[in-house]
PDB file of C-alpha atoms in Angstrom:
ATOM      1  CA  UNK A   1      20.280  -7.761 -25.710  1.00 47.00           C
ATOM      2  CA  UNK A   2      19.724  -8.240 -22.159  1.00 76.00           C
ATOM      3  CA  UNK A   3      23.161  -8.122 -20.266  1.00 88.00           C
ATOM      4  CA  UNK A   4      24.441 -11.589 -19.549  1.00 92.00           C
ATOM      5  CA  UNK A   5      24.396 -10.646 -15.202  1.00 94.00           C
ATOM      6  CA  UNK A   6      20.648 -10.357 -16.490  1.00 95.00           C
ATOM      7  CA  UNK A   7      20.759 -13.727 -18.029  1.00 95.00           C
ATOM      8  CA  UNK A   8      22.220 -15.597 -15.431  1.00 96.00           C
ATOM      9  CA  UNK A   9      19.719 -13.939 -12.479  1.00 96.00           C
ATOM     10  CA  UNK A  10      16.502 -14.635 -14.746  1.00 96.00           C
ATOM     11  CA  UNK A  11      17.747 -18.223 -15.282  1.00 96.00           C
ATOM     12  CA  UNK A  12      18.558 -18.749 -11.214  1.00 97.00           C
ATOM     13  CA  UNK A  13      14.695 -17.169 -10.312  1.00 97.00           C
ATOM     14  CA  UNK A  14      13.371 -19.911 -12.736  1.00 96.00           C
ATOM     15  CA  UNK A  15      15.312 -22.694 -10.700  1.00 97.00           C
ATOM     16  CA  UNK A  16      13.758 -20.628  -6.778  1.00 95.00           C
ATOM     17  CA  UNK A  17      17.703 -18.992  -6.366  1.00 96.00           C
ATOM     18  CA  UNK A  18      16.871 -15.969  -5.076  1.00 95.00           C
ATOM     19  CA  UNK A  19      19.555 -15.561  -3.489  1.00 95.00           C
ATOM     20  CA  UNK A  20      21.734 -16.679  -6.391  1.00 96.00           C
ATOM     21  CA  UNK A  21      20.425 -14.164  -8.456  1.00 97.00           C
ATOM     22  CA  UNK A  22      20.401 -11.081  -5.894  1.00 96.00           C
ATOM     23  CA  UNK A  23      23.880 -12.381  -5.909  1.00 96.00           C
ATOM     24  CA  UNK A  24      24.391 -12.378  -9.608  1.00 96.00           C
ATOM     25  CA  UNK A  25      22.926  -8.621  -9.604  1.00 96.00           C
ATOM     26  CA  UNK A  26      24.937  -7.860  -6.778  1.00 95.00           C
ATOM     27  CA  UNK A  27      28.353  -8.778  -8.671  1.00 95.00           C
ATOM     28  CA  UNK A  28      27.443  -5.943 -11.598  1.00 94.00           C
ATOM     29  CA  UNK A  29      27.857  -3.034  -8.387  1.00 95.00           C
ATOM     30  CA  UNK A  30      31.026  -4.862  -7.679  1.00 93.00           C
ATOM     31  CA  UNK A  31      32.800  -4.721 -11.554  1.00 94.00           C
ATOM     32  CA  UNK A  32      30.999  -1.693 -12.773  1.00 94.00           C
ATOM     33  CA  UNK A  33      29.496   0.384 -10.281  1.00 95.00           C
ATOM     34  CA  UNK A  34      25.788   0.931  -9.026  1.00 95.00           C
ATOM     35  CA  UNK A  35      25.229   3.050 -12.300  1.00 96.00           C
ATOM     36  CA  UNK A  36      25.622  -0.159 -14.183  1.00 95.00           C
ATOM     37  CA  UNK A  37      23.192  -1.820 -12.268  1.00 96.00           C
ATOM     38  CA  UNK A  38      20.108   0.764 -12.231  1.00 96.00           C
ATOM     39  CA  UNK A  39      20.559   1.068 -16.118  1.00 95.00           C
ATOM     40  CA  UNK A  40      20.669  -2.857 -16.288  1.00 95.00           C
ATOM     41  CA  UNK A  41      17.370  -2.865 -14.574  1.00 96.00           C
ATOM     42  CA  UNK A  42      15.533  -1.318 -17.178  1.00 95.00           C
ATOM     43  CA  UNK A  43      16.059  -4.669 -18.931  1.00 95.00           C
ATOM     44  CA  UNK A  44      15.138  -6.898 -15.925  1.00 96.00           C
ATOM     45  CA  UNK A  45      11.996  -8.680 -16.419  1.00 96.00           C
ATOM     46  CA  UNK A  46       9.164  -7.244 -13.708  1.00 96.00           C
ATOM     47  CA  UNK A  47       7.957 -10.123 -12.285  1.00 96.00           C
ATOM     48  CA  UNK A  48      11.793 -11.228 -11.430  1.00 96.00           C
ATOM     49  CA  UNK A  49      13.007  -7.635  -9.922  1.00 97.00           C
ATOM     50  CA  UNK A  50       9.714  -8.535  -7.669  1.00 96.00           C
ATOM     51  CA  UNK A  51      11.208 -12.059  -7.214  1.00 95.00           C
ATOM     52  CA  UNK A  52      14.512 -10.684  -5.426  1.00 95.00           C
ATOM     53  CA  UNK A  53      12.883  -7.233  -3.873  1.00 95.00           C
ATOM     54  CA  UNK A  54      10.087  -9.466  -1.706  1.00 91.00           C
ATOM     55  CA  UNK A  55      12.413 -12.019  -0.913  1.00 90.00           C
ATOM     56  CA  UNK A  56      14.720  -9.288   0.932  1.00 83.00           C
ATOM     57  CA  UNK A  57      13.199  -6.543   3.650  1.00 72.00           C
ATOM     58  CA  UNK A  58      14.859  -4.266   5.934  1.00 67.00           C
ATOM     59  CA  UNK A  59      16.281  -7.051   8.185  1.00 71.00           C
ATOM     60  CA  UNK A  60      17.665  -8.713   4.999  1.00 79.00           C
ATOM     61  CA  UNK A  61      18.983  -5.596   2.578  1.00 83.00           C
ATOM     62  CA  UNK A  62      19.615  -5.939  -0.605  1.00 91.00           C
ATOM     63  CA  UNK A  63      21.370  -3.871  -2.995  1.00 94.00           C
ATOM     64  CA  UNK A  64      19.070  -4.322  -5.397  1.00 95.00           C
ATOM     65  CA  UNK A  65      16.254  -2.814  -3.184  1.00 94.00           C
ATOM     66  CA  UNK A  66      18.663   0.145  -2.306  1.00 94.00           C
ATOM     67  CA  UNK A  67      19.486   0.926  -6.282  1.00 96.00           C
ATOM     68  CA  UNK A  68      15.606   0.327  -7.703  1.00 97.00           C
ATOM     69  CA  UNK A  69      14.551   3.660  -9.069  1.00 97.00           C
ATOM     70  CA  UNK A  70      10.781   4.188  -8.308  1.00 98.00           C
ATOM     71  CA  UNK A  71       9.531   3.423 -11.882  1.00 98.00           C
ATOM     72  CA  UNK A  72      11.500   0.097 -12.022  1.00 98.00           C
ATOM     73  CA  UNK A  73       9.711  -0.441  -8.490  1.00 98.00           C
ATOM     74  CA  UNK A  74       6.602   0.567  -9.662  1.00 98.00           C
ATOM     75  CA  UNK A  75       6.678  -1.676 -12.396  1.00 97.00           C
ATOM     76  CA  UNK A  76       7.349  -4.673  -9.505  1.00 97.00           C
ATOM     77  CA  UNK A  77       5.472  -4.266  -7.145  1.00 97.00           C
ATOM     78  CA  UNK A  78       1.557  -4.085  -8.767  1.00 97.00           C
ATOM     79  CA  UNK A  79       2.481  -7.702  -9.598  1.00 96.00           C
ATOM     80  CA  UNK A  80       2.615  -8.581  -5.982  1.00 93.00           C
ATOM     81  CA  UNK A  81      -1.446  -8.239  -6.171  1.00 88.00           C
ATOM     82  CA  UNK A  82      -0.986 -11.660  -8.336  1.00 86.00           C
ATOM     83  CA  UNK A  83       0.339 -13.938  -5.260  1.00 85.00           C
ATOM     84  CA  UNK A  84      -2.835 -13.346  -3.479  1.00 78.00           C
ATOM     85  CA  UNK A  85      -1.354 -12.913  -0.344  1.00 84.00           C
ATOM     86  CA  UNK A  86      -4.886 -12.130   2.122  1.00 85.00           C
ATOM     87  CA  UNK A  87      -2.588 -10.606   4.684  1.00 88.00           C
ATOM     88  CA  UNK A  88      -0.467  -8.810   2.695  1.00 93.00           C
ATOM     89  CA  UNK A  89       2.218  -9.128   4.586  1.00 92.00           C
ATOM     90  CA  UNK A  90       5.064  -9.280   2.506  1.00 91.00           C
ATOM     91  CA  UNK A  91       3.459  -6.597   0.040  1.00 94.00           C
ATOM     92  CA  UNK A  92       3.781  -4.653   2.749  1.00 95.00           C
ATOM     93  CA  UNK A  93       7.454  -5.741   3.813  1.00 93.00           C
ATOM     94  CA  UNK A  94       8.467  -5.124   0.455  1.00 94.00           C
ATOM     95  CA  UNK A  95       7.456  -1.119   0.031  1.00 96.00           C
ATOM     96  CA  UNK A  96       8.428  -0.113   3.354  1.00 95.00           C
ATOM     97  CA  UNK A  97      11.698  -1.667   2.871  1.00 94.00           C
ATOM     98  CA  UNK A  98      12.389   0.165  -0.619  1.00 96.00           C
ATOM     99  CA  UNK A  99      10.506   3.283   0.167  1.00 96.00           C
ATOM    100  CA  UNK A 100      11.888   4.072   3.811  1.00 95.00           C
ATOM    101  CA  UNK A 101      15.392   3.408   2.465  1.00 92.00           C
ATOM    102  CA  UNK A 102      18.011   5.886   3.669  1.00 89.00           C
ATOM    103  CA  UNK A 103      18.500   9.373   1.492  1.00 86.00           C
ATOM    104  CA  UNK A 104      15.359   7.981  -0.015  1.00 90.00           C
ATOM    105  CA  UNK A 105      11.954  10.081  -1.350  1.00 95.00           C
ATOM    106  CA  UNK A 106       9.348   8.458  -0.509  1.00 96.00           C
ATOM    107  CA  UNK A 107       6.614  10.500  -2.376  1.00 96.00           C
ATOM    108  CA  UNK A 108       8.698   9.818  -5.745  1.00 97.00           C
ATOM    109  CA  UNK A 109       8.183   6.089  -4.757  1.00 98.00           C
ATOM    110  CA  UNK A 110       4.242   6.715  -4.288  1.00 98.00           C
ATOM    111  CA  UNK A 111       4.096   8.909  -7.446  1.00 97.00           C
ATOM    112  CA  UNK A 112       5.311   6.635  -9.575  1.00 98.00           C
ATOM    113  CA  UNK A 113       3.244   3.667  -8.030  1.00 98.00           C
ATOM    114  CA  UNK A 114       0.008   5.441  -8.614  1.00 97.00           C
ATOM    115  CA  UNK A 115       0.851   6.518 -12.149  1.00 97.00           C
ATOM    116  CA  UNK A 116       1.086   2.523 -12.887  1.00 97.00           C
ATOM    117  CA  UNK A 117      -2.256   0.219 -13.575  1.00 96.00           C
ATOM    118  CA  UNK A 118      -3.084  -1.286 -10.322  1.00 96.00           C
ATOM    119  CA  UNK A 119      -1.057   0.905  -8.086  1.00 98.00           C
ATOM    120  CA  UNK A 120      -3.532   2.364  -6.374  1.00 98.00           C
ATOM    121  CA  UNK A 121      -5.676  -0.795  -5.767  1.00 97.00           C
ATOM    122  CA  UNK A 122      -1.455  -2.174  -4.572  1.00 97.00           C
ATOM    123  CA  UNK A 123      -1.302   1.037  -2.073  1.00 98.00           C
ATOM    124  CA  UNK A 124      -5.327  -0.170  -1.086  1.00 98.00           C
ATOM    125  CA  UNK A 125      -3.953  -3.675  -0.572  1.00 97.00           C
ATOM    126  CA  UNK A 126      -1.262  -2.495   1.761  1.00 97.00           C
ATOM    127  CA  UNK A 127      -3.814  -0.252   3.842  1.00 98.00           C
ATOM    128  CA  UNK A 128      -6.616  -2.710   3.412  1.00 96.00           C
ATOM    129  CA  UNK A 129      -6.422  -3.771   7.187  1.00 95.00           C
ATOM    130  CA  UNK A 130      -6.047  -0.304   8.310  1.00 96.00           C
ATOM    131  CA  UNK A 131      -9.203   0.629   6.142  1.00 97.00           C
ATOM    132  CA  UNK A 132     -11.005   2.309   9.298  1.00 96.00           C
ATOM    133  CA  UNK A 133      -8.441   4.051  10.490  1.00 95.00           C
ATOM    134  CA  UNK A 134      -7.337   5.724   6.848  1.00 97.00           C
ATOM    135  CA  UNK A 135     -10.843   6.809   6.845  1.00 96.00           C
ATOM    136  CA  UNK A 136     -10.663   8.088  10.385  1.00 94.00           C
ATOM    137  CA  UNK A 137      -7.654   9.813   9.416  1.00 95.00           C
ATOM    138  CA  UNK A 138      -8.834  11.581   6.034  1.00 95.00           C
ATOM    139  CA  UNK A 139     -12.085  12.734   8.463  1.00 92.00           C
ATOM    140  CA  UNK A 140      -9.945  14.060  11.658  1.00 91.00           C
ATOM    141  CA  UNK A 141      -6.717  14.356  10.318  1.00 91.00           C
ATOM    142  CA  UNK A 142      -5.458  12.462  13.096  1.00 93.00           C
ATOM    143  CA  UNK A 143      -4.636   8.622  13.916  1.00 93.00           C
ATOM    144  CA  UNK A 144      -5.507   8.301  17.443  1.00 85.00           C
ATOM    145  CA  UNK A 145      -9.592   7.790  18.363  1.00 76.00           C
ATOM    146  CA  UNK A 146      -9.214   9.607  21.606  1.00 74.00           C
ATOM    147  CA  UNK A 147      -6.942  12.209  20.011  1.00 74.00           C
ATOM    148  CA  UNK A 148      -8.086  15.973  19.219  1.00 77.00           C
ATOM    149  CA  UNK A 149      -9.110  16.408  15.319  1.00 75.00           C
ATOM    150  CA  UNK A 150      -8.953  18.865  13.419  1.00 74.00           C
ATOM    151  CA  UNK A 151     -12.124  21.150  14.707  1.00 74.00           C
ATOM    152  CA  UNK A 152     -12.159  23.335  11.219  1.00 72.00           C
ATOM    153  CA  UNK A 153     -13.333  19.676   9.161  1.00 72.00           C
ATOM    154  CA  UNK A 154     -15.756  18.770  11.496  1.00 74.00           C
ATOM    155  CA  UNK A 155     -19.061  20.461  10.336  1.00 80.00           C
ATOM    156  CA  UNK A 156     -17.797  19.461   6.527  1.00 88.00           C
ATOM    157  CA  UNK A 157     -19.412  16.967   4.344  1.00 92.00           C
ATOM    158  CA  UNK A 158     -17.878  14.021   2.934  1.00 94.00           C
ATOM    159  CA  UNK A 159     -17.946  15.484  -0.880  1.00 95.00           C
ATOM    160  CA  UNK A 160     -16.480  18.452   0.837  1.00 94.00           C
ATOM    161  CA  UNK A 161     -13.838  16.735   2.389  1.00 94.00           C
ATOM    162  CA  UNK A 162     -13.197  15.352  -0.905  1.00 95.00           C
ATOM    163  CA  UNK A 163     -13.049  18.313  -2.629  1.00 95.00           C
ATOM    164  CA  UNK A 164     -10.863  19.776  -0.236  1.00 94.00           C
ATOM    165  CA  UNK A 165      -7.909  17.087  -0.901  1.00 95.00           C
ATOM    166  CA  UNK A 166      -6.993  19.191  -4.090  1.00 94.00           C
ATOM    167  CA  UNK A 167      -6.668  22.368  -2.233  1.00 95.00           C
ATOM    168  CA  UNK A 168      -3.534  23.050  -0.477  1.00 93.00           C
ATOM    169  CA  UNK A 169      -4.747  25.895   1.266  1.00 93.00           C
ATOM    170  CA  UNK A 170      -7.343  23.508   3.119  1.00 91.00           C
ATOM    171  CA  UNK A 171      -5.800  20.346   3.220  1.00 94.00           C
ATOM    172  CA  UNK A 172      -2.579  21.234   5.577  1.00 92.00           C
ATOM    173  CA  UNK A 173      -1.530  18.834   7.971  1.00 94.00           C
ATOM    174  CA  UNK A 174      -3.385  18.780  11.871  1.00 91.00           C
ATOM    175  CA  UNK A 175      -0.650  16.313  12.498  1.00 93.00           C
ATOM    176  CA  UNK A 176       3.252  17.223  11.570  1.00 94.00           C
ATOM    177  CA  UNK A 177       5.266  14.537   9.594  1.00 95.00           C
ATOM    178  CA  UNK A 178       7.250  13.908  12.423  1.00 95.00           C
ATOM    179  CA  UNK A 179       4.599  12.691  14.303  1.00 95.00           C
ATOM    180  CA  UNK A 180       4.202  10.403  11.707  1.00 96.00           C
ATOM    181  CA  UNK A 181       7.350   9.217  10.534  1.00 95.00           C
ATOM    182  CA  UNK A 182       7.146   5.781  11.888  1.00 95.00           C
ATOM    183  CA  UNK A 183       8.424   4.210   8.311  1.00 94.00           C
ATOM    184  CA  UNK A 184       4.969   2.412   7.902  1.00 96.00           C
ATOM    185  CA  UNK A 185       1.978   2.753   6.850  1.00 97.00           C
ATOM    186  CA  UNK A 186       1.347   5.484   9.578  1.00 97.00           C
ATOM    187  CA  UNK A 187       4.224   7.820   7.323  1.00 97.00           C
ATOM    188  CA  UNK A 188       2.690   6.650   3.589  1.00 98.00           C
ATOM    189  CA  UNK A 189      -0.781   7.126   4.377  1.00 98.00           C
ATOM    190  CA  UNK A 190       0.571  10.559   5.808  1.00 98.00           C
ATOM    191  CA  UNK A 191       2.512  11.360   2.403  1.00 97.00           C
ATOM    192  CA  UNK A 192      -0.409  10.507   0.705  1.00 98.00           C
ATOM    193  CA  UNK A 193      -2.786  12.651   1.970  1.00 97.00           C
ATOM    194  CA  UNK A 194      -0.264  15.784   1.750  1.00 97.00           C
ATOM    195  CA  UNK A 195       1.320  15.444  -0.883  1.00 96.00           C
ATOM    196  CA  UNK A 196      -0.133  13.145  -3.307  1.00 97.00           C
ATOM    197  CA  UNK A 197      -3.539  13.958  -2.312  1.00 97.00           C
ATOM    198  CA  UNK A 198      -5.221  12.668  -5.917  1.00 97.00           C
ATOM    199  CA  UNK A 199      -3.824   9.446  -5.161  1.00 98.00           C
ATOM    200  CA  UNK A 200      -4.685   9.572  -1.547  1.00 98.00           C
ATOM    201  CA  UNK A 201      -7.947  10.334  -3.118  1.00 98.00           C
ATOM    202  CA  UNK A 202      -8.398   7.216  -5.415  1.00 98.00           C
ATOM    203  CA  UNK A 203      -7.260   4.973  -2.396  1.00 98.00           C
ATOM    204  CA  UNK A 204      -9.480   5.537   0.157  1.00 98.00           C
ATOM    205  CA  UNK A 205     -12.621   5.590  -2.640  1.00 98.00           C
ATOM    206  CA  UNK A 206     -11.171   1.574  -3.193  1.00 98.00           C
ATOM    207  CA  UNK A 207     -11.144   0.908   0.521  1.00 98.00           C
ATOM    208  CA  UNK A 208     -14.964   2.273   0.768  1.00 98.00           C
ATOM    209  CA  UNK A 209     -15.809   0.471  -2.116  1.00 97.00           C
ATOM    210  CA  UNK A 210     -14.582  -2.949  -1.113  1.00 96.00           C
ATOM    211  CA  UNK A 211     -15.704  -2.512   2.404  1.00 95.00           C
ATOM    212  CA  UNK A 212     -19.099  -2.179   0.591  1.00 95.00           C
ATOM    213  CA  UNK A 213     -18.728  -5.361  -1.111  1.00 94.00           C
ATOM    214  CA  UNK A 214     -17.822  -7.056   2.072  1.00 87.00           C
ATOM    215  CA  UNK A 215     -21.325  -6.056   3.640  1.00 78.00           C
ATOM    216  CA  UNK A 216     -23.813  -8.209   1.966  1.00 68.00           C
ATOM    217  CA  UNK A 217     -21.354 -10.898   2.271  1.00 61.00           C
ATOM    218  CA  UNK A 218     -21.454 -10.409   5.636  1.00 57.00           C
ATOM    219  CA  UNK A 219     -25.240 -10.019   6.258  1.00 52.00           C
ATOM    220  CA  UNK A 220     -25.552 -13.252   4.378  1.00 61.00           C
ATOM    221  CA  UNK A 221     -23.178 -15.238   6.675  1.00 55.00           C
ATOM    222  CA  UNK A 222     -25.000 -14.099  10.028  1.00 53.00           C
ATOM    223  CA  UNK A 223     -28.045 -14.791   8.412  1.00 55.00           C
ATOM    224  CA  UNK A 224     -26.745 -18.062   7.574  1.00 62.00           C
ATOM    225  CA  UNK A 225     -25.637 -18.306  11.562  1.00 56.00           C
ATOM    226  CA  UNK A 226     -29.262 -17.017  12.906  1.00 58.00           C
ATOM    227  CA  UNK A 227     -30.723 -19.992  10.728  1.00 59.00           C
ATOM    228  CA  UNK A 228     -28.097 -22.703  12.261  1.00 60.00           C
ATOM    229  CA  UNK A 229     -29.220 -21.374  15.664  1.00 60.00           C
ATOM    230  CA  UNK A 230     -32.595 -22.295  15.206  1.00 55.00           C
ATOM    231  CA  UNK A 231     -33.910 -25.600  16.416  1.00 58.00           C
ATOM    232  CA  UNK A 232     -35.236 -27.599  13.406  1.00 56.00           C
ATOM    233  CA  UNK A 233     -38.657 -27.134  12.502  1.00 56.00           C
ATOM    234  CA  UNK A 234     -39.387 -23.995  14.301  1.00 56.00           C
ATOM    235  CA  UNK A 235     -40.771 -21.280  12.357  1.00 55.00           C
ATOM    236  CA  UNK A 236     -39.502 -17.708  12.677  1.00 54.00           C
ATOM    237  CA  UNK A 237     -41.110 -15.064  15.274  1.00 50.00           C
ATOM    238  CA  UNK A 238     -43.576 -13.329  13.302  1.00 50.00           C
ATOM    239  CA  UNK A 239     -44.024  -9.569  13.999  1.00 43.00           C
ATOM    240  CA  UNK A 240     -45.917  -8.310  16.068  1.00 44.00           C
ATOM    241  CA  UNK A 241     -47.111  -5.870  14.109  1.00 41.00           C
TER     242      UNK A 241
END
């Protein structure tokens, strides 16, 4: 039986209270401890731990974003992929604010996110406008496009890159993680690579193959554009060949 704090918060995210029912959570820290509440969110309902964890970021802290244990969070946040948010924005908001947290891991948070269905097309979502630069990144080892890479990668082929993510002995960092540690996507993409590198992996395979989607989409619109340009009834240039 789900605990009546439970109860009351499910029945408050029905109604849009969010911040009635972060409330309502918030109260079982205050009577019996924040033990109470991580083992009471094993009973919360995914979709409404997602509910209160997006509507609160790092400006707006929650208690309920600093208690989540990464498998409740995993189990949240893949269902941000259903609100079809195109900038991704808030998806974003959300796992920086939970994974960054103080005295937090964040590899346990990214471990448990990929072991979930759909977290690594969520982590893909949250990189998808850096899509260039994580590939940049996984072929220099570096961020920066007028930065030094890393010279020992360079004559290496793209299935031996690959291959080289499982090998610790070849994939060590060019950049250190404080170089990285902005708390963004900078930091996770970072942790990915080094120490989740299967995952890192799986990601950047999604961001080619979407990118490849996009093409003939994109081919077709210009192509569309070309046609517009031309003045009615005029044929196209034939080759000259």
């Amino acid at each position: 039986m789900s605990h009546p704090v439970l109860v009351k918060a499910e029945k408050l995210i029905s109604v849009g209270d969010i911040v009635g029912a972060e409330a309502a959570l918030t109260s079982l820290v205050d009577s019996d401890g924040d033990g109470a509440l991580v083992i009471a969110l094993d009973d919360f309902a995914a979709k409404d731990l997602l509910a209160v964890l997006r509507d609160f970021d790092s400006s707006k802290e929650s208690v309920v974003s600093l208690l989540v244990l990464p498998e409740q969070f995993a189990r949240a946040i893949v269902l941000e992929r259903r609100y079809g948010d195109a900038s991704h924005e808030r998806l974003r908001s959300t796992i920086n604010a939970v994974i960054f947290r103080a005295d937090s891991d964040p590899g346990e948070f990214l471990d448990a996110i990929g072991e979930v269905e759909g977290g690594c097309e969520t982590l893909a979502d949250y990189l998808s406008d850096r899509a260039e630069i994580v590939e940049y990144f996984f072929r220099t080892g570096t961020f920066g496009y007028f930065d030094d890479g890393d010279e020992a990668a360079a004559e290496l082929t793209d299935d031996e890159r690959l291959d080289e993510l499982s090998d610790p002995d070849a994939n060590r960092p060019f950049l250190s993680h404080s170089e990285v540690s902005d708390q963004d996507w900078m930091q996770l993409t970072w942790t990915l690579r080094y120490q989740h590198p299967e995952i890192f992996r799986e990601v950047l395979l999604i961001l080619r193959a979407r990118a490849r989607n996009e093409e003939p989409e994109e081919a077709e619109t210009a192509g569309r554009a070309n046609e517009q340009r031309r003045p009615p009834g005029e044929p196209e240039e034939e080759s000259a060949l």
